[in-house]
Short mmCIF file of C-alpha atoms in Angstrom, two decimals:
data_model
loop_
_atom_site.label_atom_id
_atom_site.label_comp_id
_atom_site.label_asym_id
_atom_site.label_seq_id
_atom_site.Cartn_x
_atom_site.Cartn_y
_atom_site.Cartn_z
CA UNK A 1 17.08 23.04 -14.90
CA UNK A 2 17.15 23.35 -10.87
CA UNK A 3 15.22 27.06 -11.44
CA UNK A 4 12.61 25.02 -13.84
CA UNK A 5 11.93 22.85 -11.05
CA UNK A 6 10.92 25.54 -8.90
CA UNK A 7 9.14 27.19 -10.90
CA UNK A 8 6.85 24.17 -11.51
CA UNK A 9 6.74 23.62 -7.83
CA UNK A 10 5.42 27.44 -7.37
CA UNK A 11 3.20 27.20 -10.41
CA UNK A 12 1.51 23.40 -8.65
CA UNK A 13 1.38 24.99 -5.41
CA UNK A 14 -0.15 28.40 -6.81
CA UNK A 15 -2.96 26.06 -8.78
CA UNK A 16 -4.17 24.30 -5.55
CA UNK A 17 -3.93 27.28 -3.28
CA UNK A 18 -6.56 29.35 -6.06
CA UNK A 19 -8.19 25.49 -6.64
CA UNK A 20 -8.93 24.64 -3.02
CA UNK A 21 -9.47 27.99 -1.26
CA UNK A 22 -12.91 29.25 -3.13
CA UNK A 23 -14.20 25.92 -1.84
CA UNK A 24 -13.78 26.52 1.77
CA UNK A 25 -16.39 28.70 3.02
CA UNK A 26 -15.81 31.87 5.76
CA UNK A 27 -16.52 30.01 8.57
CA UNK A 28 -13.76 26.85 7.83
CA UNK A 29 -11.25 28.55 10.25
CA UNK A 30 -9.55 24.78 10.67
CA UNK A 31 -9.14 24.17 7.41
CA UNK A 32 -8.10 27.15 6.73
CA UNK A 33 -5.66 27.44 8.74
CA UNK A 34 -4.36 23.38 8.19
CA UNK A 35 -4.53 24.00 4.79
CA UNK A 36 -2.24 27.11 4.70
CA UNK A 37 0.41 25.58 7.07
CA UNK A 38 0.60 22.17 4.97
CA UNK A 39 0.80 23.97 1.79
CA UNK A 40 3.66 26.33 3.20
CA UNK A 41 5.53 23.43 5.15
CA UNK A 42 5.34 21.44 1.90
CA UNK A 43 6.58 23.95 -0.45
CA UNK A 44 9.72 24.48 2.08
CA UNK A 45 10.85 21.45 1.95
CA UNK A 46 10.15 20.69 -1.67
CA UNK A 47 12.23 24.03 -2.29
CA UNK A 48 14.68 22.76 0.45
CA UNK A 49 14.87 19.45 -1.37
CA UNK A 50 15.87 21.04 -4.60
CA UNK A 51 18.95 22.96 -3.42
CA UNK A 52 20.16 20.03 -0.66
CA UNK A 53 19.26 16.83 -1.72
CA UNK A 54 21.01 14.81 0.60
CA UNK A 55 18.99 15.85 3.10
CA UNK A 56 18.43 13.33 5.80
CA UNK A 57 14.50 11.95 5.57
CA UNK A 58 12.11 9.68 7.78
CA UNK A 59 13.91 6.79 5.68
CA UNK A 60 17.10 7.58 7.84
CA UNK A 61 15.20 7.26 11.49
CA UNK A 62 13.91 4.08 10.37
CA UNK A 63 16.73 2.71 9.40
CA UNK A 64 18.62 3.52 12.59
CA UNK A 65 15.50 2.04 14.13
CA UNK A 66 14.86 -1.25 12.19
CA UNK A 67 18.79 -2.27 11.91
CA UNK A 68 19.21 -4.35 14.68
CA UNK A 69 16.05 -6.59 14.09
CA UNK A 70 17.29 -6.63 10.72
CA UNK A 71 21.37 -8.04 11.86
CA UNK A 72 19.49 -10.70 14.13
CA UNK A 73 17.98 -12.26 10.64
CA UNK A 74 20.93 -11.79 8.52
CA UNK A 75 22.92 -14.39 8.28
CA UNK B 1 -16.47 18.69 5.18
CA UNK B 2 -17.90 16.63 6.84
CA UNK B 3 -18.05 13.08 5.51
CA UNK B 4 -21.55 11.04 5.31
CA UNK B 5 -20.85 8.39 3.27
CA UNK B 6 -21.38 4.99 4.53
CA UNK B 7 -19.46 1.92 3.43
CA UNK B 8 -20.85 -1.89 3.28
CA UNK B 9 -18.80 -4.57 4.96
CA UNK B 10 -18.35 -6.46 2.15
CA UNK B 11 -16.93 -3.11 0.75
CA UNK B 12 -14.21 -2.72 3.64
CA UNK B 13 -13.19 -6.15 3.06
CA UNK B 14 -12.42 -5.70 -0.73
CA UNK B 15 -10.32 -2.41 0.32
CA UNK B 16 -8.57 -3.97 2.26
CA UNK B 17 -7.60 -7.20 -0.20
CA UNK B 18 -6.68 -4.34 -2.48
CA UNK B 19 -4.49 -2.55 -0.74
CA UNK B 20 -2.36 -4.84 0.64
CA UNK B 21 -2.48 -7.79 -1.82
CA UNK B 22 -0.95 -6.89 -5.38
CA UNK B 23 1.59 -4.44 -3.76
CA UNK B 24 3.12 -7.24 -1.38
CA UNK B 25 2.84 -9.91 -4.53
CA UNK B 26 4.93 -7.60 -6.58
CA UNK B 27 7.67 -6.90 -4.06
CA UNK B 28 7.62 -10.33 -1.54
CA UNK B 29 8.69 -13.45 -3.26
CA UNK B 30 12.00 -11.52 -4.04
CA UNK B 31 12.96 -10.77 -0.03
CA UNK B 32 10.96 -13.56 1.50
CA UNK B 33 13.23 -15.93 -0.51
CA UNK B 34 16.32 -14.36 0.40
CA UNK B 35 15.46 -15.43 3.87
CA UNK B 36 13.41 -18.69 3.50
CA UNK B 37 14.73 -19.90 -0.09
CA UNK B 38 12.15 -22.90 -1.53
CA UNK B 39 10.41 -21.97 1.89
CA UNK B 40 9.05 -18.87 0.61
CA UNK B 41 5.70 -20.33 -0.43
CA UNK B 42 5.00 -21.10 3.70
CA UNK B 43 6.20 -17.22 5.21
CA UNK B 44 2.88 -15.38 3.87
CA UNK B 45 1.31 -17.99 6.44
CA UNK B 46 3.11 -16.29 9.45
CA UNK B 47 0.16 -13.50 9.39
CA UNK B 48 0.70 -12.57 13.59
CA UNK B 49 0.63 -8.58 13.09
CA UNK B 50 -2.08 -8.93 10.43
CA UNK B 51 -4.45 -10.74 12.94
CA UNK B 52 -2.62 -8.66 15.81
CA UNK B 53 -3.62 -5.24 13.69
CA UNK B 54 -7.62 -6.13 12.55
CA UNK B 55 -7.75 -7.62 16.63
CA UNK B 56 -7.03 -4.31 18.01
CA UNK B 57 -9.03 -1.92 15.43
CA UNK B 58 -12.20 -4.12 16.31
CA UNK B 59 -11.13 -3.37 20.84
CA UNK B 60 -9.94 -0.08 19.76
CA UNK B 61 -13.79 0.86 18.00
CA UNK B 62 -15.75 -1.46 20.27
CA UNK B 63 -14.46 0.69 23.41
CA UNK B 64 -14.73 3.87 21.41
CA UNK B 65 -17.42 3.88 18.88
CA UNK B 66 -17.36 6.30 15.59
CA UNK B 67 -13.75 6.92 16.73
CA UNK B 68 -10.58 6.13 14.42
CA UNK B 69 -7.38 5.36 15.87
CA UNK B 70 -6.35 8.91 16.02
CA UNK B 71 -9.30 10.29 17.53
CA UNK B 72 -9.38 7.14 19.85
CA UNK B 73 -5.43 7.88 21.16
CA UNK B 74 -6.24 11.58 21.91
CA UNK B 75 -9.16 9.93 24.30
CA UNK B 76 -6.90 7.61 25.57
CA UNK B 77 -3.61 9.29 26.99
CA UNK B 78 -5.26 12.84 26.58
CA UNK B 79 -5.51 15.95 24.27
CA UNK B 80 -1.81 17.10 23.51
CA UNK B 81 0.25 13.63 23.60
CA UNK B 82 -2.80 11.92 21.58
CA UNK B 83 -2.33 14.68 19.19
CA UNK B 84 1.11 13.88 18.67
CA UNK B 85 0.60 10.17 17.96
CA UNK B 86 -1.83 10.99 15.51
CA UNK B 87 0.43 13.29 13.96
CA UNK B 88 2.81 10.30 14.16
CA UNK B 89 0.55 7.71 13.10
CA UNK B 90 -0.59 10.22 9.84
CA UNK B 91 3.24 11.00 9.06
CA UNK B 92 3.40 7.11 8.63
CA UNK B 93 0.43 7.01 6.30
CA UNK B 94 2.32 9.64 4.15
CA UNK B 95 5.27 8.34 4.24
CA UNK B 96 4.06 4.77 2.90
CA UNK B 97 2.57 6.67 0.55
CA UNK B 98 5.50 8.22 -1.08
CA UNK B 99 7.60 4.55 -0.43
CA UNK B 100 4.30 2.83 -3.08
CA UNK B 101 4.72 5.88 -5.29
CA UNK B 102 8.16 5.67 -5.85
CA UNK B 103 7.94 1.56 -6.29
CA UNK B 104 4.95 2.31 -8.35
CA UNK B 105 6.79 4.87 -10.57
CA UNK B 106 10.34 2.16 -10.69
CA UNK B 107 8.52 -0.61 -11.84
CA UNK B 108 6.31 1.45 -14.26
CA UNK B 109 9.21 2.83 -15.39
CA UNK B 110 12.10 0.13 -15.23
CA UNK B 111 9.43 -2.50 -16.95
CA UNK B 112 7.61 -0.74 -19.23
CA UNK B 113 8.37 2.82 -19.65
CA UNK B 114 12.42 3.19 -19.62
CA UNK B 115 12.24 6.56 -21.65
CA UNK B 116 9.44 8.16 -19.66
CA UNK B 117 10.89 10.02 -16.62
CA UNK B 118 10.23 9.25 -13.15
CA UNK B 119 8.13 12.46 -12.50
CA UNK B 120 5.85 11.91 -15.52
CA UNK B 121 4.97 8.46 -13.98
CA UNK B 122 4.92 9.40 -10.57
CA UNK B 123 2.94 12.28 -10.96
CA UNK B 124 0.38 11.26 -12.94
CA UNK B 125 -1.04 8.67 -10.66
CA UNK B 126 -0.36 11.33 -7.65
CA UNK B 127 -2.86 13.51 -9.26
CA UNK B 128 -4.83 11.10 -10.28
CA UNK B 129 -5.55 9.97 -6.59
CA UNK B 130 -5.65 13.34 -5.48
CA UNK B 131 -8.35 14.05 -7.52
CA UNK B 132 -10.17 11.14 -6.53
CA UNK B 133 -9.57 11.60 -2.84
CA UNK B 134 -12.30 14.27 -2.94
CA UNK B 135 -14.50 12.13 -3.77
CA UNK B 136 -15.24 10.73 -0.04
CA UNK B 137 -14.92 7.42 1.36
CA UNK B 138 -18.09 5.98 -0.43
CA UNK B 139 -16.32 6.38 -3.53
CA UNK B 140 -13.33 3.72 -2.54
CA UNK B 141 -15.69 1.77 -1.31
CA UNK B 142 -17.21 1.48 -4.70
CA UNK B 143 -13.85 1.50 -6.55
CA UNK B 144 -13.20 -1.39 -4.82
CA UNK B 145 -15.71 -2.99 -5.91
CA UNK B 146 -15.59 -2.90 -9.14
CA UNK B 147 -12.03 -3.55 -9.55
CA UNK B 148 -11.91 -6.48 -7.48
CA UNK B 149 -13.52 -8.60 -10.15
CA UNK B 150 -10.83 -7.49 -12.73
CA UNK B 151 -7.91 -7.88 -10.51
CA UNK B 152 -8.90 -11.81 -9.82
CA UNK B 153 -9.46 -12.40 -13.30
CA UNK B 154 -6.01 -10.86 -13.99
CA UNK B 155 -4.49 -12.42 -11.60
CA UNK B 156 -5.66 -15.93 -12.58
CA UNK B 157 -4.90 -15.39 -15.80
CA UNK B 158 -1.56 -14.84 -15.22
CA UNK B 159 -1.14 -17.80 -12.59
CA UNK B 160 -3.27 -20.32 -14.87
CA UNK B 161 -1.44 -20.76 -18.56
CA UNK B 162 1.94 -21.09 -16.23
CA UNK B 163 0.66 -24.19 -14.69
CA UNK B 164 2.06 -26.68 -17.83
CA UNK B 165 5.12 -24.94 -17.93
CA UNK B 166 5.95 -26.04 -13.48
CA UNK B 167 8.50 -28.18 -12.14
CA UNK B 168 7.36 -29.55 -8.80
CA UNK B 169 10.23 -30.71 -7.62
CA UNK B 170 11.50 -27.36 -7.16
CA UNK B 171 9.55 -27.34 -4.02
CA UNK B 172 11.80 -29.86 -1.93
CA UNK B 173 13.14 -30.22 0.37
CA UNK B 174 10.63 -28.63 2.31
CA UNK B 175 11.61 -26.60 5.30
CA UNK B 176 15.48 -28.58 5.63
CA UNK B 177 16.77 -26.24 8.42
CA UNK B 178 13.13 -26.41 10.32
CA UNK B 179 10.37 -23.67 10.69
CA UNK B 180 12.72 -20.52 10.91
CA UNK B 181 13.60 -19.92 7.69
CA UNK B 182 10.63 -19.18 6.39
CA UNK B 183 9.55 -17.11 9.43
CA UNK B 184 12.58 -14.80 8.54
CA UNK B 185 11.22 -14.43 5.30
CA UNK B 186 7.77 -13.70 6.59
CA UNK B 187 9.49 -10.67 8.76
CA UNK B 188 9.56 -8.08 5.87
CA UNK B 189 5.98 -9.58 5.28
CA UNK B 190 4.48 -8.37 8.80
CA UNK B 191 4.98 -4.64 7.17
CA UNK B 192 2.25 -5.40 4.94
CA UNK B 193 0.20 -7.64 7.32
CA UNK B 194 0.58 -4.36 9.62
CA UNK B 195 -1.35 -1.85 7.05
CA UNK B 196 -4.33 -3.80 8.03
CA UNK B 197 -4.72 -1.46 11.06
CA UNK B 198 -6.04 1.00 8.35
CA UNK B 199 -9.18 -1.17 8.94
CA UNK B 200 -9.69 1.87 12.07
CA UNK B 201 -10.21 4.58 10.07
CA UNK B 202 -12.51 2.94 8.25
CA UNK B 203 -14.95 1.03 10.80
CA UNK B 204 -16.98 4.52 11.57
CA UNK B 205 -17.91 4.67 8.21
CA UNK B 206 -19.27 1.19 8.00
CA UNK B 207 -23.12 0.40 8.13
CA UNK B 208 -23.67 -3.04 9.26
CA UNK B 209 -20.78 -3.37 11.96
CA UNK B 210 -21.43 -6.63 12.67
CA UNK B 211 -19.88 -7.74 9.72
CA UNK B 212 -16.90 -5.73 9.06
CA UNK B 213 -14.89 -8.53 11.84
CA UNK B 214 -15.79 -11.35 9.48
CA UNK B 215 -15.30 -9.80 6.03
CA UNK B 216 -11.91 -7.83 7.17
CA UNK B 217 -10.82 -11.96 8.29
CA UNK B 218 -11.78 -13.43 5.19
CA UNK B 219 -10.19 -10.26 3.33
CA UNK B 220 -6.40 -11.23 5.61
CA UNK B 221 -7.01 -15.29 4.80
CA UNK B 222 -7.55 -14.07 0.76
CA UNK B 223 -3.95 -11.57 0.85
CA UNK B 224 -2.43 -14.96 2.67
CA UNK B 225 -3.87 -17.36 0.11
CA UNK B 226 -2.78 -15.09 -2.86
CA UNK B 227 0.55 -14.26 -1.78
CA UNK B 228 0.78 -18.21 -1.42
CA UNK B 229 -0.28 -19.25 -4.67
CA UNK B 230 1.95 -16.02 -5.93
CA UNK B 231 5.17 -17.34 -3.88
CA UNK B 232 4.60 -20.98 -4.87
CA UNK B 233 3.77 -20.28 -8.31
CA UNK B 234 7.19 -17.98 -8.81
CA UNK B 235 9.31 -21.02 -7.22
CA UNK B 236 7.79 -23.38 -9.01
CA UNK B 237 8.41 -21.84 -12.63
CA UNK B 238 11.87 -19.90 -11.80
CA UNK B 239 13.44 -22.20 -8.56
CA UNK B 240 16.71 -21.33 -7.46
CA UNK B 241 17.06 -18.05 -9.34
CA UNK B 242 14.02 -16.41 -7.75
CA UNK B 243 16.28 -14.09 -5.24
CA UNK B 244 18.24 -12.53 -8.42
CA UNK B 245 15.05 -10.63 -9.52
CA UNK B 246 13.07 -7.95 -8.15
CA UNK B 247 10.25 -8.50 -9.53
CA UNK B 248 10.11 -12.02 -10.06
CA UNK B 249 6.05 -12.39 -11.19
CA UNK B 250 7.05 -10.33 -13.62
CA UNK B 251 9.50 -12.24 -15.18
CA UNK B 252 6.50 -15.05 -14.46
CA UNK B 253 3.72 -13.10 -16.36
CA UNK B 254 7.05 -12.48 -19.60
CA UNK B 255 7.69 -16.43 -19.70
CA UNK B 256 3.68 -17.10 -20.53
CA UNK B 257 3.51 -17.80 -24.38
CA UNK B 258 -0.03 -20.11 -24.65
CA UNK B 259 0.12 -21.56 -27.78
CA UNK B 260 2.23 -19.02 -29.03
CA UNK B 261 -0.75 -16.80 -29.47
CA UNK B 262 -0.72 -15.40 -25.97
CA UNK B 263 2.00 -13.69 -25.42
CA UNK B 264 2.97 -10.13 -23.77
CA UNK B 265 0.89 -11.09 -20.84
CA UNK B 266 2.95 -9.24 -18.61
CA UNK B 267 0.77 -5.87 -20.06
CA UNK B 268 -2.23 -7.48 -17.25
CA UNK B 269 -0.02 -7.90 -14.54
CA UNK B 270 1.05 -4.04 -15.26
CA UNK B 271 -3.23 -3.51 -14.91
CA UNK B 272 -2.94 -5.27 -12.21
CA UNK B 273 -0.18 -3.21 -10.62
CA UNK B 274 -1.70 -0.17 -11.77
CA UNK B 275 -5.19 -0.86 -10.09
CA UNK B 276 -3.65 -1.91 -6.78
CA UNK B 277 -1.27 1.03 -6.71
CA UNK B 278 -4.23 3.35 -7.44
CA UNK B 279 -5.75 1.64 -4.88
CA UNK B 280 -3.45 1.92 -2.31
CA UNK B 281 -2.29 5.14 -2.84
CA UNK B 282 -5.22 6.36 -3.50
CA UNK B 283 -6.89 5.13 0.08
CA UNK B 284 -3.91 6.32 2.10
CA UNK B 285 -4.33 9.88 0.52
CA UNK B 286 -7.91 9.13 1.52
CA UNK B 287 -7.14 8.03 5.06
CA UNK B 288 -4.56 10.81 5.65
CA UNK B 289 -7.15 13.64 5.48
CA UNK B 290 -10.15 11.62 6.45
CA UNK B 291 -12.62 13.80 8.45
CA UNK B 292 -14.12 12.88 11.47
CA UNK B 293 -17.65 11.59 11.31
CA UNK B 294 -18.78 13.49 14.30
CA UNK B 295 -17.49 16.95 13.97
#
């Protein structure tokens, strides 16, 4: 099931990479280049995400953040 | 890319009732009345970070026209540290995103579609809104336009048929332990209020500026009167046992029967909760890779 996951994930990521990178003309360094590193940093952590769920997220930081002001209103 | 479209006041107020309103309807009455109980109907009053959010997109594009916040903050406290709270301030966007899509995909799933998995849901409206993310920022600003319409009339027609079926006296006593209560519930509130600052990225694209303060005022005063009615509707019909659902206008649109002929009106608040998650998913995606108008 895990190994179907990830091969969806590669088959999405392989469909926008041959879907978006046609449109971007020679001279779209920037785009190019923002494109390719969210694509890759994306694809990490969705394969990351697969094998180690538990994972701490942004969810975590804000919690640790937002606890107090959240005590001072619990009563 | 670089985007030309150009958005009408008018326009940027309607986004902006959009976004915020039918996702903070759907998920507010429950927490603000674990805080204010029969209060809950006064805390979408408490509006400070709404007003505080539209006050400082207006400075923030007065001082630096055809700039959005992120472009502004790399001006402000230079190249490398501005770049970071953009990155910052974009990471937010995102992750807001994925919080609606997931509450999106629960309640889709949980109400409606129990068998369906999460994915399916999720993923559908995900691609959706990618798709129509290319379109530019004109687009939205037409979207919103035509939805609004549809959303009021859905919306009324789920607060209207209740109105036989109310017990006023479930509103007293009103505010027992003073004004705090229902400022505590108001608190988880502000995070919606807040998203107003998404009013920034927006302003460069907007024709007649002189406008977009009024109609982005009118658009907070319409989420507050909404989420009012909303509140006060939802304690009126269910009263004490508000806090034990999570979606209590649900359970609000379920209870409408109008002469036992309407029934299953729930299916328009779903519309309704479709359209604004669209909408609000689909504008964040839109904000998150919004090009700069001037290169």
């Amino acid at each position: 099931m895990r190994w179907a996951f990830i091969l969806g994930i590669a088959v999405i990521l392989a469909i926008m990479t041959v879907y978006e990178w046609p449109k971007m003309k020679r001279e779209m360094k920037k785009e190019k280049t923002a494109f390719a590193v969210l694509t890759v940093l994306g694809g990490i952590l969705a394969f990351l995400l697969m094998f180690y769920p538990e994972m701490p997220g942004p969810t975590h930081l804000m919690n640790a953040i937002y606890k107090p002001l959240g005590t001072i209103f619990e009563k | 890319m670089i985007e030309k479209g150009k958005i009408s006041a008018l326009q940027l107020g309607m986004m902006m009732y959009l976004v915020i309103a039918p996702t903070a309807i759907l998920n507010s009455p429950s927490i603000s009345f674990r805080y204010a109980k029969q209060d809950l109907w006064i805390s979408p009053i408490w509006s400070l970070s709404g007003w505080m959010a539209i006050y400082l997109a207006f400075k923030l594009h007065d001082m630096y026209p055809g700039h959005n916040i992120v472009q502004a903050s790399e001006r402000i406290i230079g190249r490398w540290p501005g770049k970071a709270v953009g990155f910052l301030i974009l990471f937010i966007y995102l992750y807001i995103n994925s919080g609606t899509t997931r509450l999106y995909g629960e309640f889709v799933s949980e109400a409606f579609l129990p068998e369906t998995p999460l994915i399916v849901v999720t993923g559908t409206m995900v691609l959706v809104c990618a798709l129509a993310s290319r379109g530019g920022v004109e687009i939205t600003g037409r979207f919103a336009q035509l939805i609004l319409p549809v959303f009021i009339v859905l919306f009324l027609s789920n607060a209207l048929p209740i109105i036989p079926d109310l017990k006023p006296m479930n509103i007293f006593p009103v505010m027992p332990e003073g004004i705090m209560p229902s400022i505590a519930g108001s608190i988880v509130l502000q995070s919606w209020y807040c998203q107003f600052i998404t009013v920034s990225f927006l302003l460069p694209f907007v024709s007649d500026r002189e406008k977009a303060a009024k109609s982005v005022s009118i658009a907070l005063i319409a989420v507050i009167v909404t989420l009012v009615v909303a509140n006060l509707v939802t304690l009126l019909l269910l009263g004490e046992i508000t806090g034990h659902f999570t979606y209590p206008f649900l359970i609000l649109a379920r209870y409408i029967s109008l002469v036992e002929f309407f029934s299953h009106l729930e299916s328009l608040y779903t519309a309704i909760w479709v359209f604004g998650a669209f909408m609000k998913i689909y504008l964040f995606f839109t904000y998150s890779c919004l090009p700069p108008l001037n290169g």
